[in-house]
Amino acid sequence: MKIKDILRDKEVTLSFEVFPPKTDAGYEAVEKAAAEIAALKPDFMSVTYGAGGGTSKNTVNIAADLQNKYNTPVLAHLTCVSSTKDYVKEMIKAYKDNGIENIMALRGDIPKEGRVCYDYDHATELIYDIKSLDPSICIGGACYPEGHVECARQSEDIEHLKGKVNAGCDFLTTQMFFDNSTLYQFLYRIREKGIEVPVLPGIMPITNAKQVARSVALSGSTIPQKMKVMVDRFADDPEKMKEAGIIYASDQIIDLISNGVNHIHVYSMNKPDIAAGIMRNLATIIR
Ligand SMILES: Cc1cc2nc3c(=O)[nH]c(=O)nc-3n(C[C@H](O)[C@H](O)[C@H](O)COP(=O)(O)OP(=O)(O)OC[C@H]3O[C@@H](n4cnc5c(N)ncnc54)[C@H](O)[C@@H]3O)c2cc1C
């Protein structure tokens, strides 16, 4: 099923993300976690793509299992900055051959050691390629409520985002953020610039103290005082920290839905208990 149709037909949706294992040894554990999250019956699940594409086989296999064995609509990610056009074509074919109808088209982070391939500069080019290979594929793109780290001015980042949407993005998913006012301001600015596609806020439950530093390093997201205080209070008690993080994320989601932002994507980080906690808190609201 195409995600754009799910977003059109359901008033409120909740989706979860998993990431593939870095090594084949970790495959079974991720497969099990993905199956447990699928059993919660989210509206769809996304499967990320390892930076550089080294774990692309695992992305295809996990995504195919979710789609075909567990009957969960899948959004399979694909990055292009480290790939040739031929390799990208092979990946799109592998997704299609496995019945996957939705691709999250990303540039990927530029490798620290430098680029090995210059076929793609930006996600927009990947979106054009997917559209020209199969116009029926539903395409998602990434967006950044606090601005992308490489772009000094948010207005420029939003202009680039508009190009990405014009190339054929059917919806956008945001980078994580922890203060909803950031998202509301971003939505106001992009809508003003004529970006009309659905925007799915990406919610990251912070359930252990180390995650805060890691999340900030990865995303550059601002940590509000409310979250700093929560982590400070519960960091040394893992059970309390986990529950507080689930409740913080649930509270963020309820505020979003209350304000008409109805399609929520949760970075569930291969953790079925965290996905289940969010589902438990929201089941009545989203059904
Ligand atoms: C929801 C989400 C999911 C993600 N999933 C993955 C994943 O599975 N695997 C992974 O490796 N990474 C993933 N990432 C991280 C992502 O790959 C990085 O953030 C990457 O640095 C940018 O990717 P992009 O697709 O947003 O790039 P782009 O849209 O190409 O943007 C990258 C930068 O280039 C600028 N830009 C865009 N177009 C132009 C142009 N025409 N001229 C000049 N500048 C331009 C933008 O303003 C931005 O600063 C994800 C990020 C998000 C938000």
Tab-separated table of C-alpha atoms and ligand atoms in Angstrom:
chain	number	residue	atom	x	y	z
A	1	MET	CA	0.000	0.000	0.000
A	2	LYS	CA	1.216	3.482	-0.823
A	3	ILE	CA	1.889	5.732	2.162
A	4	LYS	CA	0.376	8.761	0.405
A	5	ASP	CA	-2.929	6.829	0.262
A	6	ILE	CA	-2.716	5.848	3.938
A	7	LEU	CA	-2.110	9.507	4.878
A	8	ARG	CA	-5.047	10.589	2.720
A	9	ASP	CA	-7.469	7.956	4.013
A	10	LYS	CA	-6.728	7.887	7.771
A	11	GLU	CA	-7.219	10.911	9.979
A	12	VAL	CA	-4.442	10.007	12.412
A	13	THR	CA	-1.534	7.624	11.742
A	14	LEU	CA	1.349	6.250	13.780
A	15	SER	CA	4.392	4.648	12.171
A	16	PHE	CA	7.624	3.196	13.539
A	17	GLU	CA	11.198	3.006	12.278
A	18	VAL	CA	13.732	0.197	12.468
A	19	PHE	CA	17.336	0.127	11.319
A	20	PRO	CA	19.144	-2.848	9.757
A	21	PRO	CA	22.005	-4.593	11.579
A	22	LYS	CA	25.557	-3.479	10.762
A	23	THR	CA	26.729	-7.103	10.528
A	24	ASP	CA	25.038	-10.318	9.434
A	25	ALA	CA	25.542	-11.631	13.000
A	26	GLY	CA	23.031	-9.080	14.270
A	27	TYR	CA	20.393	-9.934	11.693
A	28	GLU	CA	18.262	-12.322	13.753
A	29	ALA	CA	17.874	-9.875	16.654
A	30	VAL	CA	16.736	-7.059	14.348
A	31	GLU	CA	14.396	-9.375	12.470
A	32	LYS	CA	12.794	-10.366	15.778
A	33	ALA	CA	12.503	-6.748	16.958
A	34	ALA	CA	10.968	-5.687	13.627
A	35	ALA	CA	8.418	-8.518	13.834
A	36	GLU	CA	7.455	-7.517	17.393
A	37	ILE	CA	7.002	-3.887	16.374
A	38	ALA	CA	4.954	-4.958	13.330
A	39	ALA	CA	2.703	-6.966	15.695
A	40	LEU	CA	1.654	-3.618	17.259
A	41	LYS	CA	-0.027	-2.863	13.909
A	42	PRO	CA	1.440	0.551	13.093
A	43	ASP	CA	0.136	2.191	9.915
A	44	PHE	CA	3.517	1.592	8.277
A	45	MET	CA	7.143	0.943	9.173
A	46	SER	CA	10.302	2.470	7.775
A	47	VAL	CA	13.599	0.626	7.393
A	48	THR	CA	16.703	2.801	7.270
A	49	TYR	CA	19.645	2.427	4.915
A	50	GLY	CA	23.158	2.096	6.345
A	51	ALA	CA	25.401	5.068	5.534
A	52	GLY	CA	27.407	4.179	2.433
A	53	GLY	CA	25.058	1.340	1.513
A	54	GLY	CA	27.218	-1.402	3.071
A	55	THR	CA	24.179	-2.976	4.744
A	56	SER	CA	21.751	-2.541	1.838
A	57	LYS	CA	21.095	-6.294	1.597
A	58	ASN	CA	19.849	-6.241	5.193
A	59	THR	CA	17.581	-3.254	4.485
A	60	VAL	CA	16.024	-5.107	1.548
A	61	ASN	CA	15.545	-8.317	3.548
A	62	ILE	CA	14.044	-6.687	6.661
A	63	ALA	CA	11.793	-4.490	4.499
A	64	ALA	CA	10.668	-7.465	2.385
A	65	ASP	CA	9.847	-9.507	5.501
A	66	LEU	CA	7.782	-6.685	7.007
A	67	GLN	CA	5.951	-6.167	3.751
A	68	ASN	CA	5.317	-9.774	2.771
A	69	LYS	CA	5.473	-11.875	5.969
A	70	TYR	CA	3.951	-9.392	8.427
A	71	ASN	CA	1.703	-7.528	6.011
A	72	THR	CA	2.952	-4.126	7.155
A	73	PRO	CA	3.266	-1.350	4.555
A	74	VAL	CA	6.948	-0.473	4.308
A	75	LEU	CA	8.926	2.658	3.582
A	76	ALA	CA	12.391	1.471	2.502
A	77	HIS	CA	15.126	4.104	2.746
A	78	LEU	CA	17.724	4.658	0.023
A	79	THR	CA	20.711	7.017	0.100
A	80	CYS	CA	22.645	8.052	-2.998
A	81	VAL	CA	25.746	10.058	-2.088
A	82	SER	CA	28.008	6.992	-2.034
A	83	SER	CA	26.366	5.147	-4.933
A	84	THR	CA	26.605	4.968	-8.689
A	85	LYS	CA	23.488	5.443	-10.805
A	86	ASP	CA	23.673	1.742	-11.742
A	87	TYR	CA	23.713	0.655	-8.104
A	88	VAL	CA	20.748	2.887	-7.299
A	89	LYS	CA	18.845	1.316	-10.202
A	90	GLU	CA	19.603	-2.156	-8.806
A	91	MET	CA	18.333	-1.121	-5.371
A	92	ILE	CA	15.074	0.289	-6.741
A	93	LYS	CA	14.575	-2.955	-8.679
A	94	ALA	CA	15.283	-5.029	-5.541
A	95	TYR	CA	12.648	-3.036	-3.615
A	96	LYS	CA	10.111	-3.359	-6.430
A	97	ASP	CA	10.777	-7.091	-6.860
A	98	ASN	CA	9.913	-7.491	-3.166
A	99	GLY	CA	6.616	-5.652	-3.477
A	100	ILE	CA	7.814	-2.433	-1.784
A	101	GLU	CA	5.918	0.591	-3.083
A	102	ASN	CA	7.421	3.370	-0.931
A	103	ILE	CA	10.981	4.719	-0.967
A	104	MET	CA	12.466	7.351	1.353
A	105	ALA	CA	14.830	9.144	-1.030
A	106	LEU	CA	17.860	10.570	0.779
A	107	ARG	CA	21.224	11.976	-0.088
A	108	GLY	CA	22.950	10.498	2.987
A	109	ASP	CA	25.744	12.104	4.982
A	110	ILE	CA	28.923	12.925	3.081
A	111	PRO	CA	31.558	10.424	4.323
A	112	LYS	CA	34.269	11.972	6.552
A	113	GLU	CA	36.942	10.207	4.522
A	114	GLY	CA	35.625	11.878	1.337
A	115	ARG	CA	33.309	10.795	-1.457
A	116	VAL	CA	34.083	7.750	-3.575
A	117	CYS	CA	31.436	8.511	-6.173
A	118	TYR	CA	30.047	11.719	-7.686
A	119	ASP	CA	26.940	10.479	-9.502
A	120	TYR	CA	24.621	12.285	-7.055
A	121	ASP	CA	24.938	15.602	-5.210
A	122	HIS	CA	21.484	15.906	-3.643
A	123	ALA	CA	18.394	13.875	-2.838
A	124	THR	CA	16.493	15.785	-5.545
A	125	GLU	CA	18.484	13.967	-8.249
A	126	LEU	CA	17.626	10.613	-6.688
A	127	ILE	CA	13.946	11.574	-6.643
A	128	TYR	CA	14.070	12.395	-10.370
A	129	ASP	CA	15.735	9.021	-11.048
A	130	ILE	CA	13.147	7.056	-9.027
A	131	LYS	CA	10.312	8.901	-10.784
A	132	SER	CA	11.772	8.246	-14.216
A	133	LEU	CA	12.309	4.544	-13.467
A	134	ASP	CA	8.819	4.054	-12.012
A	135	PRO	CA	6.441	7.021	-11.609
A	136	SER	CA	4.111	4.887	-9.479
A	137	ILE	CA	6.550	4.623	-6.547
A	138	CYS	CA	5.483	6.738	-3.565
A	139	ILE	CA	8.428	8.893	-2.469
A	140	GLY	CA	9.272	10.368	0.919
A	141	GLY	CA	11.953	12.982	1.614
A	142	ALA	CA	13.718	14.316	4.705
A	143	CYS	CA	13.273	17.786	6.174
A	144	TYR	CA	14.852	19.643	9.060
A	145	PRO	CA	12.750	21.857	11.366
A	146	GLU	CA	15.926	23.384	12.849
A	147	GLY	CA	17.623	23.591	9.427
A	148	HIS	CA	20.074	21.102	7.880
A	149	VAL	CA	23.572	21.368	9.384
A	150	GLU	CA	25.228	22.148	6.032
A	151	CYS	CA	22.934	25.051	5.203
A	152	ALA	CA	23.781	28.324	6.955
A	153	ARG	CA	20.366	29.927	6.329
A	154	GLN	CA	17.070	28.158	6.900
A	155	SER	CA	15.448	30.129	4.073
A	156	GLU	CA	17.910	28.498	1.627
A	157	ASP	CA	17.302	25.066	3.122
A	158	ILE	CA	13.559	25.615	2.601
A	159	GLU	CA	14.169	26.668	-1.038
A	160	HIS	CA	16.102	23.413	-1.559
A	161	LEU	CA	13.278	21.525	0.147
A	162	LYS	CA	10.826	23.067	-2.270
A	163	GLY	CA	12.966	21.781	-5.164
A	164	LYS	CA	12.886	18.332	-3.614
A	165	VAL	CA	9.105	18.375	-3.301
A	166	ASN	CA	8.698	19.698	-6.847
A	167	ALA	CA	10.868	16.801	-8.058
A	168	GLY	CA	8.205	14.399	-6.791
A	169	CYS	CA	8.176	13.902	-3.007
A	170	ASP	CA	4.752	12.725	-1.876
A	171	PHE	CA	5.429	13.455	1.794
A	172	LEU	CA	8.211	14.580	4.131
A	173	THR	CA	9.475	13.193	7.427
A	174	THR	CA	11.285	15.494	9.842
A	175	GLN	CA	14.526	15.168	11.683
A	176	MET	CA	13.923	14.613	15.406
A	177	PHE	CA	13.033	17.648	17.515
A	178	PHE	CA	12.075	17.904	21.181
A	179	ASP	CA	10.132	21.136	21.374
A	180	ASN	CA	6.959	21.213	19.277
A	181	SER	CA	7.080	24.975	18.788
A	182	THR	CA	10.095	24.332	16.511
A	183	LEU	CA	7.884	22.194	14.292
A	184	TYR	CA	4.965	24.636	14.273
A	185	GLN	CA	7.267	27.500	13.184
A	186	PHE	CA	8.806	25.304	10.485
A	187	LEU	CA	5.387	24.270	9.177
A	188	TYR	CA	4.333	27.913	9.014
A	189	ARG	CA	7.441	28.808	7.009
A	190	ILE	CA	7.232	25.943	4.512
A	191	ARG	CA	3.466	26.322	3.971
A	192	GLU	CA	4.083	30.037	3.306
A	193	LYS	CA	6.545	28.985	0.581
A	194	GLY	CA	3.972	26.727	-1.034
A	195	ILE	CA	5.146	23.324	0.241
A	196	GLU	CA	1.842	21.530	0.636
A	197	VAL	CA	2.709	17.812	1.013
A	198	PRO	CA	2.036	16.038	4.340
A	199	VAL	CA	4.827	16.474	6.908
A	200	LEU	CA	5.341	13.637	9.373
A	201	PRO	CA	7.071	14.780	12.552
A	202	GLY	CA	9.843	12.362	13.561
A	203	ILE	CA	9.637	11.723	17.300
A	204	MET	CA	12.620	10.223	19.107
A	205	PRO	CA	11.815	8.858	22.586
A	206	ILE	CA	14.841	9.604	24.795
A	207	THR	CA	14.969	6.623	27.109
A	208	ASN	CA	18.544	6.669	28.358
A	209	ALA	CA	20.925	9.466	29.258
A	210	LYS	CA	23.640	8.557	26.732
A	211	GLN	CA	21.124	8.928	23.921
A	212	VAL	CA	20.902	12.686	24.532
A	213	ALA	CA	24.531	13.357	23.584
A	214	ARG	CA	24.313	10.904	20.666
A	215	SER	CA	21.102	12.460	19.328
A	216	VAL	CA	22.487	15.988	19.545
A	217	ALA	CA	25.715	14.919	17.810
A	218	LEU	CA	23.781	13.202	15.013
A	219	SER	CA	21.026	15.719	14.443
A	220	GLY	CA	22.058	19.006	16.024
A	221	SER	CA	18.590	19.112	17.640
A	222	THR	CA	18.116	21.505	20.554
A	223	ILE	CA	17.432	19.889	23.938
A	224	PRO	CA	14.804	21.899	25.853
A	225	GLN	CA	15.168	22.563	29.563
A	226	LYS	CA	12.154	20.301	30.261
A	227	MET	CA	14.047	17.344	28.772
A	228	LYS	CA	17.370	18.230	30.431
A	229	VAL	CA	15.659	18.247	33.828
A	230	MET	CA	13.949	14.910	33.115
A	231	VAL	CA	17.230	13.244	32.133
A	232	ASP	CA	18.997	14.753	35.131
A	233	ARG	CA	16.319	13.408	37.489
A	234	PHE	CA	16.021	9.860	36.105
A	235	ALA	CA	19.358	9.092	34.389
A	236	ASP	CA	20.567	6.760	37.123
A	237	ASP	CA	17.423	4.620	37.214
A	238	PRO	CA	17.040	2.895	33.813
A	239	GLU	CA	13.429	1.779	34.347
A	240	LYS	CA	12.248	5.234	35.440
A	241	MET	CA	14.283	6.886	32.664
A	242	LYS	CA	12.705	4.628	30.046
A	243	GLU	CA	9.174	5.290	31.265
A	244	ALA	CA	9.803	9.054	31.548
A	245	GLY	CA	11.136	9.082	27.957
A	246	ILE	CA	8.090	7.203	26.659
A	247	ILE	CA	5.778	9.626	28.468
A	248	TYR	CA	7.713	12.691	27.183
A	249	ALA	CA	7.403	11.393	23.591
A	250	SER	CA	3.708	10.523	24.107
A	251	ASP	CA	3.060	14.011	25.485
A	252	GLN	CA	4.810	15.530	22.448
A	253	ILE	CA	2.628	13.408	20.143
A	254	ILE	CA	-0.625	14.304	21.929
A	255	ASP	CA	0.240	18.009	21.605
A	256	LEU	CA	0.963	17.517	17.876
A	257	ILE	CA	-2.329	15.729	17.253
A	258	SER	CA	-4.191	18.337	19.323
A	259	ASN	CA	-2.769	20.962	16.974
A	260	GLY	CA	-3.810	19.091	13.831
A	261	VAL	CA	-0.459	17.450	13.043
A	262	ASN	CA	-1.923	14.016	12.589
A	263	HIS	CA	0.661	11.705	11.021
A	264	ILE	CA	3.355	10.768	13.487
A	265	HIS	CA	6.561	8.830	12.823
A	266	VAL	CA	8.405	7.379	15.824
A	267	TYR	CA	12.121	6.572	15.784
A	268	SER	CA	11.592	3.352	17.707
A	269	MET	CA	15.272	2.306	17.378
A	270	ASN	CA	14.583	-1.464	17.160
A	271	LYS	CA	13.044	-1.360	20.651
A	272	PRO	CA	9.663	-3.142	20.733
A	273	ASP	CA	9.105	-2.205	24.405
A	274	ILE	CA	9.427	1.490	23.605
A	275	ALA	CA	7.135	1.206	20.563
A	276	ALA	CA	4.656	-0.726	22.720
A	277	GLY	CA	4.821	1.945	25.444
A	278	ILE	CA	3.981	4.689	22.928
A	279	MET	CA	1.202	2.559	21.443
A	280	ARG	CA	-0.208	1.851	24.931
A	281	ASN	CA	-0.373	5.582	25.709
A	282	LEU	CA	-1.942	6.525	22.366
A	283	ALA	CA	-4.051	3.538	21.336
A	284	THR	CA	-7.375	5.213	22.141
A	285	ILE	CA	-6.376	8.491	20.522
A	286	ILE	CA	-5.110	7.119	17.224
A	287	ARG	CA	-7.755	4.493	16.529
B	1	LIG	C1	13.622	11.333	8.251
B	1	LIG	C2	15.081	11.063	7.982
B	1	LIG	C3	15.495	9.787	7.622
B	1	LIG	C4	16.854	9.520	7.371
B	1	LIG	N1	17.245	8.244	7.039
B	1	LIG	C5	18.536	7.988	6.755
B	1	LIG	C6	18.961	6.677	6.353
B	1	LIG	O1	18.162	5.741	6.261
B	1	LIG	N2	20.285	6.473	6.083
B	1	LIG	C7	21.209	7.495	6.168
B	1	LIG	O2	22.405	7.251	5.892
B	1	LIG	N3	20.833	8.746	6.532
B	1	LIG	C8	19.537	9.021	6.829
B	1	LIG	N4	19.150	10.290	7.192
B	1	LIG	C9	20.173	11.343	7.312
B	1	LIG	C10	20.378	12.092	5.965
B	1	LIG	O3	20.930	11.233	5.014
B	1	LIG	C11	21.311	13.286	6.231
B	1	LIG	O4	20.678	14.233	7.050
B	1	LIG	C12	21.926	13.950	5.010
B	1	LIG	O5	22.969	14.825	5.453
B	1	LIG	C13	20.968	14.782	4.160
B	1	LIG	O6	20.109	13.992	3.441
B	1	LIG	P1	18.900	14.669	2.603
B	1	LIG	O7	18.252	13.607	1.875
B	1	LIG	O8	18.108	15.543	3.488
B	1	LIG	O9	19.785	15.573	1.595
B	1	LIG	P2	19.420	16.781	0.629
B	1	LIG	O10	17.977	16.997	0.494
B	1	LIG	O11	20.222	16.551	-0.596
B	1	LIG	O12	20.007	18.025	1.435
B	1	LIG	C14	21.353	18.006	1.939
B	1	LIG	C15	21.896	19.435	2.019
B	1	LIG	O13	22.045	19.942	0.688
B	1	LIG	C16	21.314	21.160	0.520
B	1	LIG	N5	20.764	21.142	-0.824
B	1	LIG	C17	19.728	20.397	-1.294
B	1	LIG	N6	19.534	20.626	-2.600
B	1	LIG	C18	20.476	21.551	-2.975
B	1	LIG	C19	20.810	22.197	-4.188
B	1	LIG	N7	20.108	21.963	-5.300
B	1	LIG	N8	21.848	23.073	-4.212
B	1	LIG	C20	22.564	23.315	-3.082
B	1	LIG	N9	22.303	22.730	-1.903
B	1	LIG	C21	21.274	21.861	-1.847
B	1	LIG	C22	20.219	21.125	1.598
B	1	LIG	O14	19.815	22.435	1.957
B	1	LIG	C23	20.970	20.414	2.740
B	1	LIG	O15	21.786	21.324	3.447
B	1	LIG	C24	17.811	10.583	7.470
B	1	LIG	C25	17.395	11.872	7.846
B	1	LIG	C26	16.041	12.111	8.102
B	1	LIG	C27	15.604	13.492	8.519
